[in-house]
PDB file of C-alpha atoms in Angstrom:
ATOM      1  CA  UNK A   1      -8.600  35.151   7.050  1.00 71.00           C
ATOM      2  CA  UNK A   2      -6.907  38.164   6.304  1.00 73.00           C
ATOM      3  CA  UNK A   3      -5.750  38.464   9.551  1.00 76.00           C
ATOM      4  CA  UNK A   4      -3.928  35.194   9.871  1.00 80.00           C
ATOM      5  CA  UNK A   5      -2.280  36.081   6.536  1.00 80.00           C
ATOM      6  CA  UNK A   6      -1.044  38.905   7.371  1.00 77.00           C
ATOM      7  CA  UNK A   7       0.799  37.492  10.206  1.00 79.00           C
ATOM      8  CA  UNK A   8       2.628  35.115   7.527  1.00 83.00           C
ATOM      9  CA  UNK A   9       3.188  37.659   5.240  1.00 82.00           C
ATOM     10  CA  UNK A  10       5.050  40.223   7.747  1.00 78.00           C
ATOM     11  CA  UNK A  11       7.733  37.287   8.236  1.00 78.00           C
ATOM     12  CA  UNK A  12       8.786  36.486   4.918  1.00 79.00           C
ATOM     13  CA  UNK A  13      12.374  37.754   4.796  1.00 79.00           C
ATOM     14  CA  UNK A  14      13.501  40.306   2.904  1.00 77.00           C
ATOM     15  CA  UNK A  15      10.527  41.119   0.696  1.00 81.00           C
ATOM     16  CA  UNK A  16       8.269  40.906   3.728  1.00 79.00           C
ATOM     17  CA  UNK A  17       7.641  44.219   4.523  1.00 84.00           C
ATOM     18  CA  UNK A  18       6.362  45.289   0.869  1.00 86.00           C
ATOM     19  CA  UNK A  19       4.549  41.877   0.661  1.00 85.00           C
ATOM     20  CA  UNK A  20       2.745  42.591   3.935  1.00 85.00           C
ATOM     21  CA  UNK A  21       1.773  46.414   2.429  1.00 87.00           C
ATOM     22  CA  UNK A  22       0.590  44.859  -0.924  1.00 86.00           C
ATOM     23  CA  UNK A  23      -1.965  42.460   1.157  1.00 86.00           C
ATOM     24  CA  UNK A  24      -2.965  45.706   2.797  1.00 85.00           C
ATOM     25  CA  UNK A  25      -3.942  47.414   0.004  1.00 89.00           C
ATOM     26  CA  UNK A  26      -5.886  44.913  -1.164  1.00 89.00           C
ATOM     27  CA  UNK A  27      -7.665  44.830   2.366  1.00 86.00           C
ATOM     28  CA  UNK A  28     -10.497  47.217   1.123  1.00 89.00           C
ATOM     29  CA  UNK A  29     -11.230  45.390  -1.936  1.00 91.00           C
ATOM     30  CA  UNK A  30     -11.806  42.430   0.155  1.00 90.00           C
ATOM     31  CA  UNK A  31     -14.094  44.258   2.332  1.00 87.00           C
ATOM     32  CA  UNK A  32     -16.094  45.838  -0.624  1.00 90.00           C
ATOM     33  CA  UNK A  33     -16.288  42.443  -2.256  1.00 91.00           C
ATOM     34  CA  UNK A  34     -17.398  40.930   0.821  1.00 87.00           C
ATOM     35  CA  UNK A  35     -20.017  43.822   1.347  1.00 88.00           C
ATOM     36  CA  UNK A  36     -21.943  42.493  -1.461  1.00 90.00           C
ATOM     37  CA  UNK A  37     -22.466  39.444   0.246  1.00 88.00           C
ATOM     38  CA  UNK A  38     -23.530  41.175   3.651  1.00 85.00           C
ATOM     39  CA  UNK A  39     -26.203  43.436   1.177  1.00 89.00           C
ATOM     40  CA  UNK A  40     -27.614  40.102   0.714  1.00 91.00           C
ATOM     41  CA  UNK A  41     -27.264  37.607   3.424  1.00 87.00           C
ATOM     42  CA  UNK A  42     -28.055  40.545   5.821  1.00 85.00           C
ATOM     43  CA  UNK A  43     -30.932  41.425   3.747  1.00 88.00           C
ATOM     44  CA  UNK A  44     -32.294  38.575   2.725  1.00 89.00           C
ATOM     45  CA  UNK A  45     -31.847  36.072   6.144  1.00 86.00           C
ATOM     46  CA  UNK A  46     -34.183  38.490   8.146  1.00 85.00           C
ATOM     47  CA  UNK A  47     -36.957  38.160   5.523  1.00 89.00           C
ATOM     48  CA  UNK A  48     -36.942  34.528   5.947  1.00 88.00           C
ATOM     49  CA  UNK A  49     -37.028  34.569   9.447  1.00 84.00           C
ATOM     50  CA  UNK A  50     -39.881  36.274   9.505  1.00 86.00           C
ATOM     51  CA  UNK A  51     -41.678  33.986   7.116  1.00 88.00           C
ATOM     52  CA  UNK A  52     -40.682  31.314   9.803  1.00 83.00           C
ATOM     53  CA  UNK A  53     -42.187  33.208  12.230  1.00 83.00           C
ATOM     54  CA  UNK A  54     -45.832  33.845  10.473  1.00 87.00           C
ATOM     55  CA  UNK A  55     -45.331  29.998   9.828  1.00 87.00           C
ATOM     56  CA  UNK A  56     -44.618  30.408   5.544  1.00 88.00           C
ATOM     57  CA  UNK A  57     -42.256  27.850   5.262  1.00 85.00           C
ATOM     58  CA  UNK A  58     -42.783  27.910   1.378  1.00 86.00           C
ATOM     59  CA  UNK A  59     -42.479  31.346   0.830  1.00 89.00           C
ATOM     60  CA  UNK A  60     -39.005  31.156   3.704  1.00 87.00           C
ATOM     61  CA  UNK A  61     -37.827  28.616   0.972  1.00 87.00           C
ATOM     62  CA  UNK A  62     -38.500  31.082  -2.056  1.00 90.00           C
ATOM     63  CA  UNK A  63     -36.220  33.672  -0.484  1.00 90.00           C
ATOM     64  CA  UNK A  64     -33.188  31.308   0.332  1.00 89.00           C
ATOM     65  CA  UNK A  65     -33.650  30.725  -3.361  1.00 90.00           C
ATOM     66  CA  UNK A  66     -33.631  34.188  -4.612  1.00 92.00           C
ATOM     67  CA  UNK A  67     -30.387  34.903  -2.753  1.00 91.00           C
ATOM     68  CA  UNK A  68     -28.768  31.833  -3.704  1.00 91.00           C
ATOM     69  CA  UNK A  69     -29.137  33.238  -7.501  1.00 92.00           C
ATOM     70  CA  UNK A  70     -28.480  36.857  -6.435  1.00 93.00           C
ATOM     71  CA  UNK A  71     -25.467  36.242  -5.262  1.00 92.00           C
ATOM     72  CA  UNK A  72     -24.203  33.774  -7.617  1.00 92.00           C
ATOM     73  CA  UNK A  73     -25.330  36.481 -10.179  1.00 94.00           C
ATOM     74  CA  UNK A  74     -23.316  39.150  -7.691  1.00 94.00           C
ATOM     75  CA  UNK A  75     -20.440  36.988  -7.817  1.00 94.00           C
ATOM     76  CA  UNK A  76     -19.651  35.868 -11.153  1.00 95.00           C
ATOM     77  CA  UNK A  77     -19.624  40.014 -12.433  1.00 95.00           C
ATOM     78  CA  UNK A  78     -17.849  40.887  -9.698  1.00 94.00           C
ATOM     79  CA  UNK A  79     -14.966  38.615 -10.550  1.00 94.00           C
ATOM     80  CA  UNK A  80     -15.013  39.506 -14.756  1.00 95.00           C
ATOM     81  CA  UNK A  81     -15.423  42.591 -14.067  1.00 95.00           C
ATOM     82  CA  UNK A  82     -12.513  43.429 -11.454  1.00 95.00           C
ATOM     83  CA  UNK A  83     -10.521  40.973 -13.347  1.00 94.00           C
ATOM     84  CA  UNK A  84     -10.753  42.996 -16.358  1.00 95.00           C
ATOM     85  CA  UNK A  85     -10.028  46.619 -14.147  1.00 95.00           C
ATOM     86  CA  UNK A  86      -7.381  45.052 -11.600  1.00 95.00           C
ATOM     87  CA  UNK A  87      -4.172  46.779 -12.616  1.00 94.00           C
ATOM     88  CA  UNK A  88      -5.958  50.136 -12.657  1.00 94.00           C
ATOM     89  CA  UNK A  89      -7.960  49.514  -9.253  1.00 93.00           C
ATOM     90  CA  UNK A  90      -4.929  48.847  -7.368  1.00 93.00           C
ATOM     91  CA  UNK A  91      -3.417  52.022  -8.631  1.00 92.00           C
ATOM     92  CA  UNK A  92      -6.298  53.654  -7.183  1.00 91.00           C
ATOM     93  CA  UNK A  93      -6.784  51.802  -3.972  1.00 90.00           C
ATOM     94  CA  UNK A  94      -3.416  53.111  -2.772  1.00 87.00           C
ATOM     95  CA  UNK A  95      -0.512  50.658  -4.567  1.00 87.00           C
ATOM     96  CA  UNK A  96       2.961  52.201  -5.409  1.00 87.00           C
ATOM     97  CA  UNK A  97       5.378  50.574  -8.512  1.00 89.00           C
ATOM     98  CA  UNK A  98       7.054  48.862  -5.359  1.00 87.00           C
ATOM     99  CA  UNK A  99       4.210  47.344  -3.765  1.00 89.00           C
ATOM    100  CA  UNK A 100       2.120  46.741  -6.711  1.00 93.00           C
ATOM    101  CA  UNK A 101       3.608  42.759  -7.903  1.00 92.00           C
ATOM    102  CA  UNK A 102       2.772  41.676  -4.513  1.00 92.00           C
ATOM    103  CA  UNK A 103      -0.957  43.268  -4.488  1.00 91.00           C
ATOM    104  CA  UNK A 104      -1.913  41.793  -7.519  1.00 94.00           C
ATOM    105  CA  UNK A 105      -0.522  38.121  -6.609  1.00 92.00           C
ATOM    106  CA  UNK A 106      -2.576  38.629  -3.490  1.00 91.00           C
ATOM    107  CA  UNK A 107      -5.791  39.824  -5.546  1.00 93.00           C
ATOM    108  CA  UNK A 108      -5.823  37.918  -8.190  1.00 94.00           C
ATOM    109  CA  UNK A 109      -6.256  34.527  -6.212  1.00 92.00           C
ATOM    110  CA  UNK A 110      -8.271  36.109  -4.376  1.00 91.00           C
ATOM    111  CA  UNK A 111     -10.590  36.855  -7.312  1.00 93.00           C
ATOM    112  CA  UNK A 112     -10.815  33.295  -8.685  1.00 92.00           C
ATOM    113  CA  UNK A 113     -12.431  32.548  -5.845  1.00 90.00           C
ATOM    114  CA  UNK A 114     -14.790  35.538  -5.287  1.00 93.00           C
ATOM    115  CA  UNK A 115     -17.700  32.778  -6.109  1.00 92.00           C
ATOM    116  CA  UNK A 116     -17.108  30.513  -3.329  1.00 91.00           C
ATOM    117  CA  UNK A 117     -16.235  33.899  -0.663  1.00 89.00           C
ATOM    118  CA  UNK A 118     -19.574  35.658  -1.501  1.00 91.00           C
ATOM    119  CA  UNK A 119     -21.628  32.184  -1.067  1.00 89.00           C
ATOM    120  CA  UNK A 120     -19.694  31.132   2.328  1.00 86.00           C
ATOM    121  CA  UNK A 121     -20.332  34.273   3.798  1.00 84.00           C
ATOM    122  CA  UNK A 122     -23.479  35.388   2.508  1.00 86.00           C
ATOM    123  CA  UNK A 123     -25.198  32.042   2.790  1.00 85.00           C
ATOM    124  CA  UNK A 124     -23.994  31.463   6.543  1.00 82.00           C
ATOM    125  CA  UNK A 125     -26.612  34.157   7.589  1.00 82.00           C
ATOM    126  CA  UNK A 126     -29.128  31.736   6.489  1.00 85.00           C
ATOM    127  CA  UNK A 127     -28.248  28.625   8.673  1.00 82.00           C
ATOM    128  CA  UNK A 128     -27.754  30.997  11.740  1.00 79.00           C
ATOM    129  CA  UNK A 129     -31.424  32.625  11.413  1.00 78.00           C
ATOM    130  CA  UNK A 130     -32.686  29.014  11.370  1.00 78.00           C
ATOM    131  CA  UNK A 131     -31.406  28.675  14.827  1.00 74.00           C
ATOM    132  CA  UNK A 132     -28.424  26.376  13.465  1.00 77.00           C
ATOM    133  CA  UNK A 133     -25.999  28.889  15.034  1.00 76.00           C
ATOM    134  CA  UNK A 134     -23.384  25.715  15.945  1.00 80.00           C
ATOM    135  CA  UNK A 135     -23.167  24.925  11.998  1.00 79.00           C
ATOM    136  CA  UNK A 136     -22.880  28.348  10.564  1.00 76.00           C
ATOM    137  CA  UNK A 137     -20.050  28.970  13.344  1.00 80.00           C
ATOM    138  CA  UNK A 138     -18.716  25.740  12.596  1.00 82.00           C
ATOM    139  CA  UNK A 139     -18.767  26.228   8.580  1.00 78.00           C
ATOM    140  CA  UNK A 140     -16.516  29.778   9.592  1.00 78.00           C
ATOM    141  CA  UNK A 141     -13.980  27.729  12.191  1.00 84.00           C
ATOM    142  CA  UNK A 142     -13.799  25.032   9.335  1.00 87.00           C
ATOM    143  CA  UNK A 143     -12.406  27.947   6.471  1.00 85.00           C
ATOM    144  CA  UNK A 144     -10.637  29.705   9.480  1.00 85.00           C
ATOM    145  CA  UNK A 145      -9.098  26.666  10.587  1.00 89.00           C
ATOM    146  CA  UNK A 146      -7.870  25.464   6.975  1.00 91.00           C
ATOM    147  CA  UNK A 147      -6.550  28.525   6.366  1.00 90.00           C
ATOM    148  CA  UNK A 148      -4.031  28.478   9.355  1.00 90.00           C
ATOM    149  CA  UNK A 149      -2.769  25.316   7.833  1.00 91.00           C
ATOM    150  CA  UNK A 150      -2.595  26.247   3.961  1.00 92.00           C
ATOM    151  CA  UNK A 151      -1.010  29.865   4.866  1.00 89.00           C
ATOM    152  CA  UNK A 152       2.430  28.751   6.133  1.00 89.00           C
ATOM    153  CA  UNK A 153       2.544  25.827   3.009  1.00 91.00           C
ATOM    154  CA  UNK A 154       2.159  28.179   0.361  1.00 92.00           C
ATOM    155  CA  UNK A 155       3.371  31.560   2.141  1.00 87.00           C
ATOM    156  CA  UNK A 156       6.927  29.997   3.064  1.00 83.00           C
ATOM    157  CA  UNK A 157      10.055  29.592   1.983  1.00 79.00           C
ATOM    158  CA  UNK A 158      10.144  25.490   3.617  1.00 80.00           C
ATOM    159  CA  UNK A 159       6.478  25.375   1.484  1.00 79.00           C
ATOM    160  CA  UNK A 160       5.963  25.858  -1.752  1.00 84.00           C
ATOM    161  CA  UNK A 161       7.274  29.843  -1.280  1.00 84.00           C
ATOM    162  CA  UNK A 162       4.821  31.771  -3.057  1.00 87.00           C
ATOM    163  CA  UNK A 163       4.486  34.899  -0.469  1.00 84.00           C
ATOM    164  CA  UNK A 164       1.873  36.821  -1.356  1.00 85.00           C
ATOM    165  CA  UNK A 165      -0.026  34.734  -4.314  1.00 88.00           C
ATOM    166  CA  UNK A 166       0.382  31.919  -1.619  1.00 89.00           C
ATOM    167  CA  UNK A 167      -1.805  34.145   0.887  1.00 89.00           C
ATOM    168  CA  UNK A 168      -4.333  34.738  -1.424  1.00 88.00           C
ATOM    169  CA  UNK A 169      -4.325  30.678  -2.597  1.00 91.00           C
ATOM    170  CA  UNK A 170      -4.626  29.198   0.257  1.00 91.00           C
ATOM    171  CA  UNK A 171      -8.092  32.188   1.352  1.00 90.00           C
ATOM    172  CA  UNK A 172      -9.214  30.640  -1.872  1.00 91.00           C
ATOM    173  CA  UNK A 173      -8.870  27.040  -1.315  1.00 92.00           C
ATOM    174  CA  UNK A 174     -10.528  27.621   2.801  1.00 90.00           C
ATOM    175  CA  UNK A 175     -13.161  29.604   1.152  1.00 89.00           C
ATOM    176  CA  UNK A 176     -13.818  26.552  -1.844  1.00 91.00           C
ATOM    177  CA  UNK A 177     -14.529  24.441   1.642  1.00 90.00           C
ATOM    178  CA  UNK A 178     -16.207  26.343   3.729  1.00 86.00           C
ATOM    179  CA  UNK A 179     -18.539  27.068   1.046  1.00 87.00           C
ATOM    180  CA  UNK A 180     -18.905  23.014  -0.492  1.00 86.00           C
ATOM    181  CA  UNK A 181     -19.577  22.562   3.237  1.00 84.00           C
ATOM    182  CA  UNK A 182     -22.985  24.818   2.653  1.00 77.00           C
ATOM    183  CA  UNK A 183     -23.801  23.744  -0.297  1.00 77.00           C
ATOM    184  CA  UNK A 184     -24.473  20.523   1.806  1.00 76.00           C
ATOM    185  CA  UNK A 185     -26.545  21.894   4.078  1.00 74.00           C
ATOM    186  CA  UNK A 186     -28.264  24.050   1.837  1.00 75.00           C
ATOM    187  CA  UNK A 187     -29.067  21.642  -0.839  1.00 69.00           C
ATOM    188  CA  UNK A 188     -29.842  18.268   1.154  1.00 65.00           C
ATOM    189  CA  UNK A 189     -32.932  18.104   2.826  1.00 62.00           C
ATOM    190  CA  UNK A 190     -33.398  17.341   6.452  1.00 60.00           C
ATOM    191  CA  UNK A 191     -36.758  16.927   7.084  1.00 57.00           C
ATOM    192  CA  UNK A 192     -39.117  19.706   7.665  1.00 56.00           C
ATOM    193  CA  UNK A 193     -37.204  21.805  10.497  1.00 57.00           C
ATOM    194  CA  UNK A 194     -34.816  22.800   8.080  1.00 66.00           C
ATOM    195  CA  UNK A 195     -35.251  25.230   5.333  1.00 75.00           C
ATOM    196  CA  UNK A 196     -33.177  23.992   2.097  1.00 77.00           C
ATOM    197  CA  UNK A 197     -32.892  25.054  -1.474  1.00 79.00           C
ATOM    198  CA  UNK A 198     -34.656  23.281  -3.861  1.00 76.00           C
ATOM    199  CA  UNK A 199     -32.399  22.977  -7.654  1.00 77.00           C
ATOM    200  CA  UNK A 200     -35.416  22.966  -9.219  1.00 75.00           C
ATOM    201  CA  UNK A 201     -36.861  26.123  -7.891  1.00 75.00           C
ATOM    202  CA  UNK A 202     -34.386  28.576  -8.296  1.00 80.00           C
ATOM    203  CA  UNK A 203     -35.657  31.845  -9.299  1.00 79.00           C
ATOM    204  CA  UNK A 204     -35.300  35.200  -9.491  1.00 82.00           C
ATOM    205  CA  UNK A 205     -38.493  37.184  -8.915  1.00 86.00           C
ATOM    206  CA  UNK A 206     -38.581  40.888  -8.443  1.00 87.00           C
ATOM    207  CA  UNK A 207     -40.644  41.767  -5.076  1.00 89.00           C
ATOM    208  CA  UNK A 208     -38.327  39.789  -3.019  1.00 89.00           C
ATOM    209  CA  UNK A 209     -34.965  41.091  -5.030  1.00 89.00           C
ATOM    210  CA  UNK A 210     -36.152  44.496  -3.947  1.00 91.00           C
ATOM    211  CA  UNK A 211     -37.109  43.525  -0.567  1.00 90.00           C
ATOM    212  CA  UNK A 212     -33.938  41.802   0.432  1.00 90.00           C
ATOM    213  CA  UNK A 213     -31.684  44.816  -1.077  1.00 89.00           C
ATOM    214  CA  UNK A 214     -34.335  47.130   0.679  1.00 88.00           C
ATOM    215  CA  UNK A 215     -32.813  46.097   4.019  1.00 86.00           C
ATOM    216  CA  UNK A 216     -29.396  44.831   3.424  1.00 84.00           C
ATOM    217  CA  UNK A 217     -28.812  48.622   2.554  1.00 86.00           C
ATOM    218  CA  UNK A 218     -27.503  49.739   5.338  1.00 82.00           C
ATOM    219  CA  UNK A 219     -24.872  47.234   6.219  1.00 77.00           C
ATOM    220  CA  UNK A 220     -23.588  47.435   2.764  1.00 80.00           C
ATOM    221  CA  UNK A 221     -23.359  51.193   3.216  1.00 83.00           C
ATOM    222  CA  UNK A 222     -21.145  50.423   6.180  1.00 79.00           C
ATOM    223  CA  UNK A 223     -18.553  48.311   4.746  1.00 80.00           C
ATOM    224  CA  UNK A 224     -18.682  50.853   1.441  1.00 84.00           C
ATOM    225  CA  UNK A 225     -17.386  53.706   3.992  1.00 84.00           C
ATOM    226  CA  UNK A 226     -15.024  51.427   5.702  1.00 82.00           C
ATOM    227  CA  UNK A 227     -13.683  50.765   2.221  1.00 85.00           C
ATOM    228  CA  UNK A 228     -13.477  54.410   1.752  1.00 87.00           C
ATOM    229  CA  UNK A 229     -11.484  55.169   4.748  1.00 84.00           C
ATOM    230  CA  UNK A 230      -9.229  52.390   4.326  1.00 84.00           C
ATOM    231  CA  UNK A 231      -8.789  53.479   0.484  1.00 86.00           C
ATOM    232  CA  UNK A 232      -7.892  57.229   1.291  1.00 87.00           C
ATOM    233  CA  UNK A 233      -5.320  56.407   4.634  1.00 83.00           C
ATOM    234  CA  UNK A 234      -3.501  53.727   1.955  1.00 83.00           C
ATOM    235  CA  UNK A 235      -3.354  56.780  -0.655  1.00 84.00           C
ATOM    236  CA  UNK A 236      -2.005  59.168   1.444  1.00 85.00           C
ATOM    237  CA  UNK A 237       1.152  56.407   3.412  1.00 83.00           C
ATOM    238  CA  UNK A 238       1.985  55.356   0.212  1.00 80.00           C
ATOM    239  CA  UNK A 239       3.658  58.620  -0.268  1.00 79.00           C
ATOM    240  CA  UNK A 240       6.123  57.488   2.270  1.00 82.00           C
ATOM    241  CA  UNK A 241       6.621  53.804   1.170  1.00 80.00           C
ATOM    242  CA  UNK A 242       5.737  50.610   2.077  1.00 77.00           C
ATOM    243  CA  UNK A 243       6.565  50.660   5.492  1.00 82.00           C
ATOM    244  CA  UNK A 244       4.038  53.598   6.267  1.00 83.00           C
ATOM    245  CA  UNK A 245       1.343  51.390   4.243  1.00 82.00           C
ATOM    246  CA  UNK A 246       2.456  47.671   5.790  1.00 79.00           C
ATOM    247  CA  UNK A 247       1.887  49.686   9.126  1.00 83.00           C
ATOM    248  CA  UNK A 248      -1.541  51.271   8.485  1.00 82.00           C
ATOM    249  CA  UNK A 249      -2.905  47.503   7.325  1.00 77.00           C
ATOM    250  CA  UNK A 250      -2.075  46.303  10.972  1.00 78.00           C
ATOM    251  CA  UNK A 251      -4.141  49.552  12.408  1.00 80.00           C
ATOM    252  CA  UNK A 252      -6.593  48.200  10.293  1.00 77.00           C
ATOM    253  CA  UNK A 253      -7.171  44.949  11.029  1.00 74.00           C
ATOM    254  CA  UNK A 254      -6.375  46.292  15.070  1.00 77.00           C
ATOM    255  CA  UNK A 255      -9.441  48.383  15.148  1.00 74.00           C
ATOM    256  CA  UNK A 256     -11.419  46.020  13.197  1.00 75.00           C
ATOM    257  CA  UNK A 257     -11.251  43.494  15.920  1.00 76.00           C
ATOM    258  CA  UNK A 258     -13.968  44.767  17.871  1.00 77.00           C
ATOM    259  CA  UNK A 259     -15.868  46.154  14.777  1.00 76.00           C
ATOM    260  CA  UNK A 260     -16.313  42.347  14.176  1.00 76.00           C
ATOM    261  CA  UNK A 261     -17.457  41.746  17.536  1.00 79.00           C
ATOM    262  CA  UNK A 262     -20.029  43.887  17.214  1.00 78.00           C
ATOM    263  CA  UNK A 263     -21.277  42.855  13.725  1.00 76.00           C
ATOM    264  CA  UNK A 264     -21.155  38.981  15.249  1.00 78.00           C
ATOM    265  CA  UNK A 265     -23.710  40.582  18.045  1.00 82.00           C
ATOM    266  CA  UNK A 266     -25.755  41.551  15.254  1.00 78.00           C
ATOM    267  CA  UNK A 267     -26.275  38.506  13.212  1.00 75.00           C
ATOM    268  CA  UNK A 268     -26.298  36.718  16.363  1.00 77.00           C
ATOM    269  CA  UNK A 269     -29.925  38.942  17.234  1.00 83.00           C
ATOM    270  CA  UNK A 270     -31.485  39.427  13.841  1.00 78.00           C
ATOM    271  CA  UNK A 271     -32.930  36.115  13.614  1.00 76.00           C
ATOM    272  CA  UNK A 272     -34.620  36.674  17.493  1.00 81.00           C
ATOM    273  CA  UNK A 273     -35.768  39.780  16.632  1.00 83.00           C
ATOM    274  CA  UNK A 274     -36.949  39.285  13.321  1.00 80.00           C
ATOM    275  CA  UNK A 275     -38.579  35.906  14.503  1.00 81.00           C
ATOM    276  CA  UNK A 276     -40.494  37.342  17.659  1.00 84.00           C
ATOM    277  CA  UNK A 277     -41.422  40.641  15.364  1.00 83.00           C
ATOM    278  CA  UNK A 278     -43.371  38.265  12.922  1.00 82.00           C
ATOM    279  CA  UNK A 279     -44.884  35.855  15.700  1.00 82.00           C
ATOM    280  CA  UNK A 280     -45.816  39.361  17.617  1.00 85.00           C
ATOM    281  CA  UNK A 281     -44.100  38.243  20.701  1.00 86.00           C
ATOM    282  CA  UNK A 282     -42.735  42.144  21.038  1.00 87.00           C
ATOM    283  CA  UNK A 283     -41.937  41.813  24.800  1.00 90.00           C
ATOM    284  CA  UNK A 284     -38.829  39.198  23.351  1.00 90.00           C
ATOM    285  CA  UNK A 285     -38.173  41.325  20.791  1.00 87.00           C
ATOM    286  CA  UNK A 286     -37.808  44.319  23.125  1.00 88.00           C
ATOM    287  CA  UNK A 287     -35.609  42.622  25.706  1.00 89.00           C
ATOM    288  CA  UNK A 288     -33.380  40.682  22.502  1.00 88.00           C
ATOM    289  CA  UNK A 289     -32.287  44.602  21.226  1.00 87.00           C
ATOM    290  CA  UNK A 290     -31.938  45.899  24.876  1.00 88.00           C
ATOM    291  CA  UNK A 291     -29.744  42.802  25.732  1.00 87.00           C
ATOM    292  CA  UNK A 292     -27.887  43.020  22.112  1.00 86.00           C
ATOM    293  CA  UNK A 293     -27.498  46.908  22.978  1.00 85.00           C
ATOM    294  CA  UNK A 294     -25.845  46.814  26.050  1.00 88.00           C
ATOM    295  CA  UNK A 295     -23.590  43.574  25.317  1.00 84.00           C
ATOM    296  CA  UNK A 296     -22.437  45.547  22.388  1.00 82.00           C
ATOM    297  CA  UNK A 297     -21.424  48.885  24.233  1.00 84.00           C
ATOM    298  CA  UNK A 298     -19.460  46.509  27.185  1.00 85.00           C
ATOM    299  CA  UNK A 299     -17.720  44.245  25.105  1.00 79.00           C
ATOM    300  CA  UNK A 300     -16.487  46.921  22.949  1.00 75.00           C
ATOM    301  CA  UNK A 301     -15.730  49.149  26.100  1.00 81.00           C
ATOM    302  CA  UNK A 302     -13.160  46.179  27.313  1.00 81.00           C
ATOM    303  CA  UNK A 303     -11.813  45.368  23.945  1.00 73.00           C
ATOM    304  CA  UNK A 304     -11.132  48.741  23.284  1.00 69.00           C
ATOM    305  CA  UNK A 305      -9.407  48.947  26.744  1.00 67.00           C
TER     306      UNK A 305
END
């Protein structure tokens, strides 16, 4: 998403440049938001592919519940609570006076929608460790694809010619589908070969809270320190204007190309892995993080080429 409106953003004439470095300083408060929702969809969808594979449906239910309300729960503070810090957390994530009107059209958008991101993303590991990898990828092509539409109508001077608030709009209004689109498949059952939430089971108990942060520690450790790098290059090229910041957001987003292959490899495995661990077919398992392993170091090798 960000990706995609960056390229919009760059074009707009005359303010383009200091638009483009406002959307880039908000680029690690996207990723820290969205780390929340890898603590728990990366925490939690492993647990309940393991339940599938000791053959605990019930229980596999119980956790897609707890997550559901975690991140709602996640969500909801995150937004009041940046909401209510925004002007200050810009300041310290690296935006100058000149930069700063087109960072905070960008974030705040971005924030009234912080609900639907965190679900969409976070819920999406579910559906792929159920082996529906075709409708988690298609939930993400869905938001993608609505989002190359929306940009240039709200971005634009020929659309409604909001720049950077137009950016962050039209994120929020791809996110609001890709995540009503999960909410379908989440919430309506499909027989028993599907593992769905049920409304009146929502709950929030305290082994599995701890168990799915337990494990989704690590990956939200990794976005935290990608936030942290981004944070302190956007600090130090801001002391030589926007340029030097509009042109360390397209580094960014460069090098995080095949960070994001990599990551896909990952959620593409965890549900093998964590499925053959619990069914103690460890031969599969075995050959699933060999095969993961060296796909990851080749693919990287060429992309980074």
């Amino acid at each position: 998403y960000s990706i995609v409106d960056r390229m919009y953003i760059g074009n707009i004439e005359v303010i383009g440049e200091a638009a483009l470095a406002g959307a880039g300083v908000c680029g690690p408060i996207v990723t820290l938001i969205s780390s929340f929702a890898s603590w728990i969809g990366v925490g939690g969808a492993p647990l309940m592919s393991i339940r599938l594979g000791q053959n605990k449906p019930i229980a596999a239910r119980r956790i897609v519940a707890n997550c559901f309300v975690m991140l709602c729960t996640i969500a909801v503070a995150i937004m009041v609570l940046f909401y209510l810090i925004k002007d200050r957390m810009l300041v310290w994530f690296g935006a100058s006076p000149a930069i700063f009107p087109y960072a905070n059209e960008y974030l705040s958008w971005y924030l009234t929608g912080t609900v639907f991101a965190l679900l969409s993303t976070g819920m999406s590991q579910f559906i792929i460790c159920q082996g529906f990898a075709k409708k988690g990828m298609f939930s993400v092509v869905l938001g993608a694809a609505l989002n190359i539409v929306l940009d240039p109508v709200f971005i634009l001077p020929w659309g409604f010619d909001m720049g950077a608030g137009g950016a962050g709009l039209a994120t929020f209004l791809s996110n609001c589908v890709a995540c009503l689109y999960f909410f379908v498949l989440l919430f309506i059952k499909r027989g028993n070969t599907f593992v769905c939430i049920d409304p009146k089971k929502l709950s929030f108990q305290k082994d599995i809270v701890s168990g799915v942060c337990a494990v989704g520690i690590p990956a939200s450790i990794q976005n935290l320190l990608n936030v942290t790098g981004m944070t302190i290059l956007n600090n130090f090229s801001s002391s030589y204007g926007a340029s030097a910041v509009a042109a360390i957001g397209i580094c960014q987003k460069i090098y995080m190309v095949p960070m994001y292959i990599s990551q896909g490899i990952s959620q593409g495995v965890m549900p093998l892995i964590s499925y053959n661990y619990s069914s103690g077919n460890v031969r599969r398992m075995k050959e699933t993080v060999h095969f993961s392993r060296n796909a990851s170091l080749v693919i990287i090798i060429l992309v980074s080429a």
